[in-house]
Every structure is written in C-alpha cells, then in structure tokens.
mmCIF file of C-alpha atoms and ligand atoms in Angstrom:
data_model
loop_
_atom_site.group_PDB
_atom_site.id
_atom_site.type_symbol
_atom_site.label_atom_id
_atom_site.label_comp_id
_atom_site.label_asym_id
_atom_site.label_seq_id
_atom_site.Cartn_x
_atom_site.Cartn_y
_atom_site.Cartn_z
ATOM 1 C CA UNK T 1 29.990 11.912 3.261
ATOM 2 C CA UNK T 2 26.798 9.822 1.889
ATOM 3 C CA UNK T 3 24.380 12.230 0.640
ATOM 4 C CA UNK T 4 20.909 11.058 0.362
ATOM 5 C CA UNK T 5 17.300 12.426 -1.143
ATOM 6 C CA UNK T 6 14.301 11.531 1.130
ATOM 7 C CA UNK T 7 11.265 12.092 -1.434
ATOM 8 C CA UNK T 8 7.972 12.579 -0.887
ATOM 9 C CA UNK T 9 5.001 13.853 -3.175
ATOM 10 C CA UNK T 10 4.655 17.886 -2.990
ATOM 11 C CA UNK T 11 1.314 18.071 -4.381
ATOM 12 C CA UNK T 12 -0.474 16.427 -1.114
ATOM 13 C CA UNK T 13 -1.117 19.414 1.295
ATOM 14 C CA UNK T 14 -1.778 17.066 4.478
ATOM 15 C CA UNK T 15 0.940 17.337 6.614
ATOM 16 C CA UNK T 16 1.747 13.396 7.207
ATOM 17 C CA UNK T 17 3.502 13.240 4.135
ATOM 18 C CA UNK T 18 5.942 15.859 5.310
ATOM 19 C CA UNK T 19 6.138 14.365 8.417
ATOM 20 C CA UNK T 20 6.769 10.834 7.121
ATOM 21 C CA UNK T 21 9.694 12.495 5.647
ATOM 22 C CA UNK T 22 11.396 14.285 8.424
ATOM 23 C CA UNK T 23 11.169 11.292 10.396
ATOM 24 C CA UNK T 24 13.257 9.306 7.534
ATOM 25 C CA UNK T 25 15.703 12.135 7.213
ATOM 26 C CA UNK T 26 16.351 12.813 10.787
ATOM 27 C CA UNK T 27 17.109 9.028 10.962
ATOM 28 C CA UNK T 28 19.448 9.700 7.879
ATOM 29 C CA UNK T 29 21.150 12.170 9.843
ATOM 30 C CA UNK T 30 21.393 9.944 13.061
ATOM 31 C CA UNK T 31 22.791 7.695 10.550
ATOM 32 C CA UNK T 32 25.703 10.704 9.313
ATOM 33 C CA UNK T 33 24.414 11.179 6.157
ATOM 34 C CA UNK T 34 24.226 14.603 4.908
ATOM 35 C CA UNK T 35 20.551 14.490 3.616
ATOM 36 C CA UNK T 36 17.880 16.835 1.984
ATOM 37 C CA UNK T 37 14.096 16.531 1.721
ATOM 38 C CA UNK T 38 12.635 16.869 -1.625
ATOM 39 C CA UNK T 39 9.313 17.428 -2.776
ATOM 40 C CA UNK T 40 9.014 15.170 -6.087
ATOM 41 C CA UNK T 41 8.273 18.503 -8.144
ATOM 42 C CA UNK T 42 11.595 19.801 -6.781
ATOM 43 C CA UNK T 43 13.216 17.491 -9.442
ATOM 44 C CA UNK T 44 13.242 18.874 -13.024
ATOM 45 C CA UNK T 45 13.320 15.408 -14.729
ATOM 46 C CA UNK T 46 14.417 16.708 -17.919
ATOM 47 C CA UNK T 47 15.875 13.681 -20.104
ATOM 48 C CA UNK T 48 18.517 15.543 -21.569
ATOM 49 C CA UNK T 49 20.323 17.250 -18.672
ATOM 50 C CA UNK T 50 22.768 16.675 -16.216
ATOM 51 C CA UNK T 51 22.065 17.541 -12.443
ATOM 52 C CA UNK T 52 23.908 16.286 -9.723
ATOM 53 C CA UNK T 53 22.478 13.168 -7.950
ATOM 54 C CA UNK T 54 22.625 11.764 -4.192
ATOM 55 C CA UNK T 55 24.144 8.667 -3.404
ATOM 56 C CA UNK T 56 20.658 6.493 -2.923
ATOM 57 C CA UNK T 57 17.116 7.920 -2.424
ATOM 58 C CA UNK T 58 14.283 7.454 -0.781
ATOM 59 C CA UNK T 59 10.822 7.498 -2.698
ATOM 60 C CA UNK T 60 8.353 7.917 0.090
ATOM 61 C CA UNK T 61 5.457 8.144 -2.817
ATOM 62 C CA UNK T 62 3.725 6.804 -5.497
ATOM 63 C CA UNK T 63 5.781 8.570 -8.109
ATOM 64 C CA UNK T 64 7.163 5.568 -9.947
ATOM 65 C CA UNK T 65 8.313 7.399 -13.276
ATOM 66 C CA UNK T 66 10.601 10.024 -10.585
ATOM 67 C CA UNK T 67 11.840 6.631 -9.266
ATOM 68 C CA UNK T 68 12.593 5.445 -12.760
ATOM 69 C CA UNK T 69 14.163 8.756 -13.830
ATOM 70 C CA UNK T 70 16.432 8.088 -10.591
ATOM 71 C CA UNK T 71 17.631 4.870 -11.435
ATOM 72 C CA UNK T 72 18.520 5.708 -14.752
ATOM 73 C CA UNK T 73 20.500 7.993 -13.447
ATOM 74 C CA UNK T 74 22.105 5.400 -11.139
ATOM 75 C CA UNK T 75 20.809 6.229 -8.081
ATOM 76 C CA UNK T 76 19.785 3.538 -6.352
ATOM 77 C CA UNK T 77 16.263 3.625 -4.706
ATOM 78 C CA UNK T 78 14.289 2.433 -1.880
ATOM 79 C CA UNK T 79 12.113 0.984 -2.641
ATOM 80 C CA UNK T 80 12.664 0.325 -6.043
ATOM 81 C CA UNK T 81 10.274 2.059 -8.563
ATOM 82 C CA UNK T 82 9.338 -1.459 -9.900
ATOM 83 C CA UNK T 83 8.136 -2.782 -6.468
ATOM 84 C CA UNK T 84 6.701 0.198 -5.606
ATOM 85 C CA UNK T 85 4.779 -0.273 -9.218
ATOM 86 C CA UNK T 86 3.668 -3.305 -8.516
ATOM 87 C CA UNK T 87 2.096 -2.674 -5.007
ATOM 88 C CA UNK T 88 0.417 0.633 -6.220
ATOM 89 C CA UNK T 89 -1.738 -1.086 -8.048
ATOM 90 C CA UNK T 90 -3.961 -3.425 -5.517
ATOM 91 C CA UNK T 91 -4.737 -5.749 -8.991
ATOM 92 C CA UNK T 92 -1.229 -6.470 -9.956
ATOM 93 C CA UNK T 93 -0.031 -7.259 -6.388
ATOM 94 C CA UNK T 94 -3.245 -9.548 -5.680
ATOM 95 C CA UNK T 95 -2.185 -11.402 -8.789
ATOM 96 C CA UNK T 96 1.725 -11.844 -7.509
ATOM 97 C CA UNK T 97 0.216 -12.778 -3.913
ATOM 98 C CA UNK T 98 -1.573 -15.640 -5.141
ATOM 99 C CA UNK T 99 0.668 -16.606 -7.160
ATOM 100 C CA UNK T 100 2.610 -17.399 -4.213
ATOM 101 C CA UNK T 101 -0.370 -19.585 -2.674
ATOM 102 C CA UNK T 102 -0.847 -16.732 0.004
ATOM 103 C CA UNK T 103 -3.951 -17.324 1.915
ATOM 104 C CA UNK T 104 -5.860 -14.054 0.826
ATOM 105 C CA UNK T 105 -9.676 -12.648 1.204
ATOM 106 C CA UNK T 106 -11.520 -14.312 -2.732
ATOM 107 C CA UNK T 107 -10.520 -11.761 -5.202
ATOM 108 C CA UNK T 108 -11.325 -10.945 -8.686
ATOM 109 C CA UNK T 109 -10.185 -8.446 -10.853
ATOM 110 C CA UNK T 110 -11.898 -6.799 -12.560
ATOM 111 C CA UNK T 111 -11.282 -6.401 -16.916
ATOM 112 C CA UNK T 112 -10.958 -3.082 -18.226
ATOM 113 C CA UNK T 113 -13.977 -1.274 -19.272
ATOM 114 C CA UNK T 114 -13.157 1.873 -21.381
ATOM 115 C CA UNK T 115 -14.829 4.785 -19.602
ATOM 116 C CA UNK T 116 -16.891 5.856 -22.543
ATOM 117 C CA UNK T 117 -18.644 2.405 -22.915
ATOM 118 C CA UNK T 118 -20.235 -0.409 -20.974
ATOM 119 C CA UNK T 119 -20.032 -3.763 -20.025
ATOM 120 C CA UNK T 120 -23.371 -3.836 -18.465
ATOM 121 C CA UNK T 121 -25.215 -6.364 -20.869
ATOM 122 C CA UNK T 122 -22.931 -8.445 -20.921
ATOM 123 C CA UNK T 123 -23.449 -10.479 -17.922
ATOM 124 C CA UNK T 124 -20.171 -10.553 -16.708
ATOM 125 C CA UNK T 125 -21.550 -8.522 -13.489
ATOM 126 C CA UNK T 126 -23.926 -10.816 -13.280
ATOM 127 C CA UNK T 127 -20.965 -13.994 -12.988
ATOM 128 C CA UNK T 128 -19.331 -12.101 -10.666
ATOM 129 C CA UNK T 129 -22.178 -11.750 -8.404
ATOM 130 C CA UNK T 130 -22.533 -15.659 -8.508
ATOM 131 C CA UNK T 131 -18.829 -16.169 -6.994
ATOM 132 C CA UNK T 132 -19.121 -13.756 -4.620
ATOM 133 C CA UNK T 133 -22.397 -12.535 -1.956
ATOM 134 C CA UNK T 134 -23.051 -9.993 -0.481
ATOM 135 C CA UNK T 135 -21.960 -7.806 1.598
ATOM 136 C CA UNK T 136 -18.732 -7.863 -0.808
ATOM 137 C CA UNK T 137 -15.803 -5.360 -1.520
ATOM 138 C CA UNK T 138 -14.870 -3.265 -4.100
ATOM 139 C CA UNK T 139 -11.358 -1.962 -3.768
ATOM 140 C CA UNK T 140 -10.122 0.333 -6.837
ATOM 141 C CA UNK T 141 -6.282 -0.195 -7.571
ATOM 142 C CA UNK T 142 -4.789 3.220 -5.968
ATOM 143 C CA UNK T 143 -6.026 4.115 -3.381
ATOM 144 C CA UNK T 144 -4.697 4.433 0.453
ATOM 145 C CA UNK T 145 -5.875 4.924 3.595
ATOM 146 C CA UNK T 146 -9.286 3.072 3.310
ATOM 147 C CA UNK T 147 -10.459 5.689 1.135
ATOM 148 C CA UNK T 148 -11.250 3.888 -2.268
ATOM 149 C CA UNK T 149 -12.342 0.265 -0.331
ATOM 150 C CA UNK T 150 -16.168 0.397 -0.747
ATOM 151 C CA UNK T 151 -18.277 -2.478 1.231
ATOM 152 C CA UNK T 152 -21.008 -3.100 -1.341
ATOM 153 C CA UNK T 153 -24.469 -4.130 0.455
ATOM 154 C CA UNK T 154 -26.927 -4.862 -2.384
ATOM 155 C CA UNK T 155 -27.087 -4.800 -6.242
ATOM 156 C CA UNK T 156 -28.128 -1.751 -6.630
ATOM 157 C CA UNK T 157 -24.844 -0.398 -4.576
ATOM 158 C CA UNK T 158 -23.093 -2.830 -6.729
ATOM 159 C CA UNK T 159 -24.195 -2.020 -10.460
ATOM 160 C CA UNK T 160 -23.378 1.779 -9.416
ATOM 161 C CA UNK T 161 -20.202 1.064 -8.216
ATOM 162 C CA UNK T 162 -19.217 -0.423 -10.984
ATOM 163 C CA UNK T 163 -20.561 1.860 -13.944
ATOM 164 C CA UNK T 164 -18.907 4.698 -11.660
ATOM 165 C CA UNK T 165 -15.332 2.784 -11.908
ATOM 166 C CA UNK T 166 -15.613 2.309 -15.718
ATOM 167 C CA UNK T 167 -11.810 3.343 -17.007
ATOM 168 C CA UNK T 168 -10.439 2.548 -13.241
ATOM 169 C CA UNK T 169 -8.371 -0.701 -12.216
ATOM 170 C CA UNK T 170 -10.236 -2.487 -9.205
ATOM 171 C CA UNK T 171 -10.996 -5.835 -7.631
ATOM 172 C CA UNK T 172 -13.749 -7.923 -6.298
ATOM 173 C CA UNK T 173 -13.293 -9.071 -3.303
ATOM 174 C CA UNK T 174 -14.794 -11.104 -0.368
ATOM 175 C CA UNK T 175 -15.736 -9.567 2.754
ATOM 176 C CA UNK T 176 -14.244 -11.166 5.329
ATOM 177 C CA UNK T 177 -16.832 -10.524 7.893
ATOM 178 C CA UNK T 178 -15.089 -11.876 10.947
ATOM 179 C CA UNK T 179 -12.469 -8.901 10.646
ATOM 180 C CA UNK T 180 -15.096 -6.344 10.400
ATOM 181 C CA UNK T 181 -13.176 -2.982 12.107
ATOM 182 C CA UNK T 182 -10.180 -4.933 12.813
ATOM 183 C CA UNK T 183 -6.609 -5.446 11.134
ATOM 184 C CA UNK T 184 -2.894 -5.791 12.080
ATOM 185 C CA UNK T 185 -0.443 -3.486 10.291
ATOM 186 C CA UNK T 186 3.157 -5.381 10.557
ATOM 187 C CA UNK T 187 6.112 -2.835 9.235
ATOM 188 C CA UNK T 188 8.964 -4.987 7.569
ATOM 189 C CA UNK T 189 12.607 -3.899 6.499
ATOM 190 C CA UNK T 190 14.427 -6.181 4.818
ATOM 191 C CA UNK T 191 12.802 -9.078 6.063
ATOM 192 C CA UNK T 192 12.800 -8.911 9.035
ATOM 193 C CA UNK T 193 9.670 -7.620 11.429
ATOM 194 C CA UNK T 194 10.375 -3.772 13.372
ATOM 195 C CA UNK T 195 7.415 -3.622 14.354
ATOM 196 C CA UNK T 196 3.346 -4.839 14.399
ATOM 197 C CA UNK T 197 0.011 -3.060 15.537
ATOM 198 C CA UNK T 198 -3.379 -3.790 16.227
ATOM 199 C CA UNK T 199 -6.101 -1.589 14.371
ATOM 200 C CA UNK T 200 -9.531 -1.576 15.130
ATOM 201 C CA UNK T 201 -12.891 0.503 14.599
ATOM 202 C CA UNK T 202 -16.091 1.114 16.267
ATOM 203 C CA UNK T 203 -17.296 2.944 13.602
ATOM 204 C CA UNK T 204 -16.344 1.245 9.961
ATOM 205 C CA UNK T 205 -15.699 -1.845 7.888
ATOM 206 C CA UNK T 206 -12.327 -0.424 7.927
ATOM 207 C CA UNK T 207 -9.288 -0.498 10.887
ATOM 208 C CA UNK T 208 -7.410 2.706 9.094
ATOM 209 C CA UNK T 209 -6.319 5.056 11.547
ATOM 210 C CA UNK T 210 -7.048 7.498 9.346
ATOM 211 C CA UNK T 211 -10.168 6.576 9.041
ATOM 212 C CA UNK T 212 -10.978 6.579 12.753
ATOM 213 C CA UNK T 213 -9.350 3.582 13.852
ATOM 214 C CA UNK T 214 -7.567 3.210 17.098
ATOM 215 C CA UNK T 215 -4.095 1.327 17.217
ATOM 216 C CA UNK T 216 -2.231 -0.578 19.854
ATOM 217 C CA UNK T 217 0.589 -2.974 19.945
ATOM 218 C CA UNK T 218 0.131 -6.632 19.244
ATOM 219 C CA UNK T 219 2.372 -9.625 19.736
ATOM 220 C CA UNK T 220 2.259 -11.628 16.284
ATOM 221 C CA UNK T 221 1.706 -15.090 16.435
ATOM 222 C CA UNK T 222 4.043 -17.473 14.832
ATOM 223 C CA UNK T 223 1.592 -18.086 11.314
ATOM 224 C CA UNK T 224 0.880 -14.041 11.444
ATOM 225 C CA UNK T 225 4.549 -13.166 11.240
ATOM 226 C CA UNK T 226 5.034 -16.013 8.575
ATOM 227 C CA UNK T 227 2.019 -14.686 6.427
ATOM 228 C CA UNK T 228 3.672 -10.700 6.754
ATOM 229 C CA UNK T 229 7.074 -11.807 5.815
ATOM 230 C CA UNK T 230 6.044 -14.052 2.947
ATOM 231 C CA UNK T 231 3.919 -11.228 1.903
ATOM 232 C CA UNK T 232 6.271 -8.550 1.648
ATOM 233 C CA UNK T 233 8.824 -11.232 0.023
ATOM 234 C CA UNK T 234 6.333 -12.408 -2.799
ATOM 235 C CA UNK T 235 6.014 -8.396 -3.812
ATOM 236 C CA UNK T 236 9.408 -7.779 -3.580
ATOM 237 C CA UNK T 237 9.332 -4.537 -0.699
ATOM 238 C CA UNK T 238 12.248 -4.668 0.965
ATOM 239 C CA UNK T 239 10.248 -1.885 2.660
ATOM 240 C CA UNK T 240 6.698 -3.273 3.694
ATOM 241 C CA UNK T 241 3.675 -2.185 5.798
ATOM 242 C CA UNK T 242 1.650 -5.638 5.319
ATOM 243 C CA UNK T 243 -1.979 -5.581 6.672
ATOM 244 C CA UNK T 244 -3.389 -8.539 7.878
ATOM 245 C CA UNK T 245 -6.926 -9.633 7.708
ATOM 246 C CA UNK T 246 -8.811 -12.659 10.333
ATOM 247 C CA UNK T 247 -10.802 -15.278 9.086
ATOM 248 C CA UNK T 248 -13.105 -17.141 10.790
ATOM 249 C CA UNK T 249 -10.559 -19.452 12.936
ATOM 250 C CA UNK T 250 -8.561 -15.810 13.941
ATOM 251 C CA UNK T 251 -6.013 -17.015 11.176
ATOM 252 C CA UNK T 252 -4.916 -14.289 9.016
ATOM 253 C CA UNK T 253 -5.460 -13.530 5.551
ATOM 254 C CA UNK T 254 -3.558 -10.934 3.473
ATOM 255 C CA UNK T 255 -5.276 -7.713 3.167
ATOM 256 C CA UNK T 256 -2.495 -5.600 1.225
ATOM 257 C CA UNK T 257 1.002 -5.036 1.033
ATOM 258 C CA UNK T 258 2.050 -0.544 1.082
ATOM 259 C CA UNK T 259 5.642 -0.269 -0.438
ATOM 260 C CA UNK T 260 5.534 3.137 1.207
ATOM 261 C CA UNK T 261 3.963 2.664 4.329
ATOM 262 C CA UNK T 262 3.541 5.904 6.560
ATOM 263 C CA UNK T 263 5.732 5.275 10.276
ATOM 264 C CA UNK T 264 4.535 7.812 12.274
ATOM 265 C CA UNK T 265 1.054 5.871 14.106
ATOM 266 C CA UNK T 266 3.487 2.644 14.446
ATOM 267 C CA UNK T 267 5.792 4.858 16.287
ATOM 268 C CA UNK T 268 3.259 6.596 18.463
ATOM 269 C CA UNK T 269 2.051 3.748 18.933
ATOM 270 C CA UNK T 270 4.873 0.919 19.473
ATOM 271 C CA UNK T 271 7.532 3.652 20.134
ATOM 272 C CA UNK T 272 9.548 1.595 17.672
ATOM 273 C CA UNK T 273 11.112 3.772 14.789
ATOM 274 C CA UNK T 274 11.168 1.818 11.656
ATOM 275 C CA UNK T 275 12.977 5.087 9.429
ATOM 276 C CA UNK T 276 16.098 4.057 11.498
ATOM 277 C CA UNK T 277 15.333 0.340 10.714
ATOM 278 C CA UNK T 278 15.392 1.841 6.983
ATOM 279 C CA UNK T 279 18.194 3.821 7.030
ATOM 280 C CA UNK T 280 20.218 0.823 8.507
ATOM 281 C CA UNK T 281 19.082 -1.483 5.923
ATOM 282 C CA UNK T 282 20.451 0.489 2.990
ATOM 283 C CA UNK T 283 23.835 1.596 4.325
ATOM 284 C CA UNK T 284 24.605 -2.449 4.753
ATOM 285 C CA UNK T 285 22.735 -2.463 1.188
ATOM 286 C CA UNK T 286 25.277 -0.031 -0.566
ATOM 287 C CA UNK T 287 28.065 -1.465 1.067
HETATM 288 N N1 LIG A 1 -11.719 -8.261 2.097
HETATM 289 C C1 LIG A 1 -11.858 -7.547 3.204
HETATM 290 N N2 LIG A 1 -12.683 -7.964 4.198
HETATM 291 C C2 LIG A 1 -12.836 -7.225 5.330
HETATM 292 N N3 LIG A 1 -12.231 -6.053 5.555
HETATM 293 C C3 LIG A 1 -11.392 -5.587 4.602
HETATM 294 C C4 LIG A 1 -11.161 -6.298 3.387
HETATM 295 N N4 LIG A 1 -10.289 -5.604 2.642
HETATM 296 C C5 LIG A 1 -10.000 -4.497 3.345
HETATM 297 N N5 LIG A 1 -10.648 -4.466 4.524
HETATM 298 C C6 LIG A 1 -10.585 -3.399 5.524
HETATM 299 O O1 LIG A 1 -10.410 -2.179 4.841
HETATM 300 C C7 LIG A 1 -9.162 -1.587 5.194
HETATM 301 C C8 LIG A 1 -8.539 -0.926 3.980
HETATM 302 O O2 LIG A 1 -8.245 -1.900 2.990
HETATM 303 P P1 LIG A 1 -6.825 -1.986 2.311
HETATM 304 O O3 LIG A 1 -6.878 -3.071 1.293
HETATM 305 O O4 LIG A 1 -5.777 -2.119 3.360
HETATM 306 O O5 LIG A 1 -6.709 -0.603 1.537
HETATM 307 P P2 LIG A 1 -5.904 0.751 1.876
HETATM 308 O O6 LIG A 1 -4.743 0.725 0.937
HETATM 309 O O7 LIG A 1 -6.834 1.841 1.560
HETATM 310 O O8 LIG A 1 -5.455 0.701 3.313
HETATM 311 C C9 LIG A 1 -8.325 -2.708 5.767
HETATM 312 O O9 LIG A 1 -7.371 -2.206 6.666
HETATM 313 C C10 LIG A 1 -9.384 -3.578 6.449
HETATM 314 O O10 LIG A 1 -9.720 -3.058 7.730
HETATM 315 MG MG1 LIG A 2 -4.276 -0.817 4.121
#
C-alpha cells in the first residue's frame, strides 16, 4: 500500500492549517493510500539517522529545509521544496514572473538594507518614489493572507515603512487602483484549472477572505485562464493558487502565485475539491 505524509506547520495554532490537512489526507485515503498527518516538528531531522520514510509527501507549509531534508532522503515532494522556495519569497517569484513577460502590477524590489544601518541618505527612496505615486504598495517577501501588503498613502507612511522593513525582503509595487477590494483566486494542479473564485471587499485594499473578503465563483475568461496557467508554469507549482489582479480595461494582471494554497474557502465556495485534484496528480506522477 502507498503510504504518504501530509505536512503541515505545528507551530501555527489557527485551526485552517489543520484543516487544510485533513482535507488532503482524507482525499489520500479516498485515493487508498494509507496516510498520516504530521506536524513539521513531528520530524526529528537529524542528518545522521535513519527513520523510515513514506512513499511521497505533502508539504502543506513554508518549511523548505523539512522539504529538503525529505528529498534527500528520496521522498519525493509536492510541491517541491525548490518551488515552494521560490514562491515564498514574493521578490524572487516577481523576478521569475517577469522574466516570463507576464503582465504584472510595476514592481521593484527592494536591495537589502542591514537592519542595524540605513539607506536613508542615500536617495534611493527618493528614485523610487519618482517611478512609482502614490497610493503605492509595499509587500514584504513572506507574508500570506494580506497580512504583510501595506497600501502606502503619503511619504511619511512611506519613509516609515521602509526604515521599519530594514533587514526584511520586500517590493515596491504599483497600486492597481481599478482592483481595489477585488481579486480572482484560480487553484491549478498540474496545469490544468480545478477551480477559480471571485474575492472581493467592502472594507480593504485587499480581497483576502481572511481578511474580510467575501468569495463566489467566477467563470474565467479565455486571457484570465491563460495568465493563471502561465503563471503557475513560469514558477514551477505544479500545485498553484494564482491571484489575479484587473487593470484598467478588466484585463488581469498577476498578483501572486501560493505554492501552498489553503482549499478549504474554494471548496465552500465552488464545492470543487482540489486535495482530490492533488492526490490524483501525484499517483499518475509516481507512476
Ligand atoms: N499591486 C496591487 N494593487 C492592488 N491590489 C493589490 C496589489 N497587490 C495586492 N493587492 C491586494 O492585496 C491582496 C494580497 O496581496 P497578495 O500579493 O496576494 O499577498 P498575500 O500573499 O498576502 O495574499 C491581493 O489579494 C489583492 O486584493
Ligand atoms: Mg494572495
């Protein structure tokens, strides 16, 4: 019998994340694999030792190095570590999505300023603030659920923002006014759509559900689906939540691509269930 991990990060006391995993494993079992939820600290990743190991896992958090420690054990894992790497950080994966040409909200990234000093004189604030007016965005490399996107107003916002972020990857970006409140989330296994939402808020800059948006399903148009799937392909996620932005014409813009996008709102709200979507992707994949 297959026997599989599903992993997600024991240190993060809000339920969602042990949701998100019973929803993958009872899909595993729908599946017949003979699976076990993990917390990431259940895993003694001691170099030296043997343990026994499951025939693929799958990494439901941020905990790259436990995905690496996996793999070099020979489990396979969804997603890989190194895609989940590269999304993680919002700076990387902005860099890989224009690489691509992706039509994507302005962005630059910001250089690394070592927490105990400043950039301040230097005037590169001051170049930035030429490329890009106000109302702009901050967005600091990890973060999820709309909690470490900032919507910077003035300069004053702006020089605090920054001097507060000294020692932390982030990006400036555009604000893309015309999406104010509003997104589309599009969940992607291995390339293919499962399913799309519409997210939208009355009361923030931001369409996260957790941060009081409301969701309902959404046909995609033709150029939406195109931009989601050519998003999640430029990054690598065979696993993708992709959120799309709307510019000015309602085309869409890339907002992000999550490597371990949470399932549970799509479902409540699409009735779709991408975990079996998941698990069906990797028992072709091992085959
Ligand atoms: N450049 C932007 N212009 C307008 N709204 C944005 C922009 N970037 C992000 N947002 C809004 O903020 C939300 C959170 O940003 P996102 O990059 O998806 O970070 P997170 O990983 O926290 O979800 C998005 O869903 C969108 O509603
Ligand atoms: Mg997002």
């Amino acid at each position: 019998m297959t026997t599989c991990w599903v992993i997600y990060n024991g240190s993060l006391v809000s339920d969602k994340f042990a949701d998100q995993a019973r929803l993958v494993a009872e899909a595993a079992e729908r599946a017949g694999v003979a699976v076990q939820i993990m917390k990431n600290h259940d895993i003694l990743m001691d170099l030296e030792k043997d343990a026994d190991m499951p025939d693929f896992a799958v990494l439901l958090d941020k905990d790259i190095l436990l995905g690496y420690f996996l793999k070099s054990r020979g489990v396979p894992v969804y997603n890989d570590p190194a895609i989940i790497d590269l999304c993680d950080n919002k700076a990387t994966q902005y860099i890989r999505l224009a690489s691509v040409g992706l039509p994507m909200p302005r962005t630059i990234v910001a250089p690394k300023v070592y927490p105990n000093f400043s950039i301040l004189e230097s005037g590169y604030f001051e170049r930035v603030m030429e490329e890009l007016t106000f109302p702009m965005i901050i967005k600091e490399g990890h973060g999820s659920f709309g909690m470490k996107v900032y919507l910077i107003e003035n300069e004053k916002v702006f020089y605090d923002k920054v001097e507060a972020l000294r020692g932390i990857d982030f990006v400036f970006q555009e604000f893309i006014a015309s999406s104010r409140g509003r997104d589309i989330r599009v969940n992607i296994v291995g390339g293919e759509i499962v399913a799309a939402m519409y997210r939208h808020s009355e009361t923030d800059f931001r369409a996260n559900i957790t941060n009081g948006g409301v969701a309902s399903p959404i046909e995609l148009t033709e150029a939406q689906k195109q931009m989601a799937l050519e998003a999640a392909e430029a990054v690598g996620a065979v696993f993708a939540g992709v959120d799309l932005l709307f510019d000015a014409d309602e085309q869409p813009l890339v907002c992000e691509v999550n490597a371990a996008a949470h399932i549970r709102n799509i479902l409540n709200v699409t009735g779709v269930n991408v975990a079996d979507a998941m698990i069906a992707y990797i028992m072709e994949d091992l085959r």
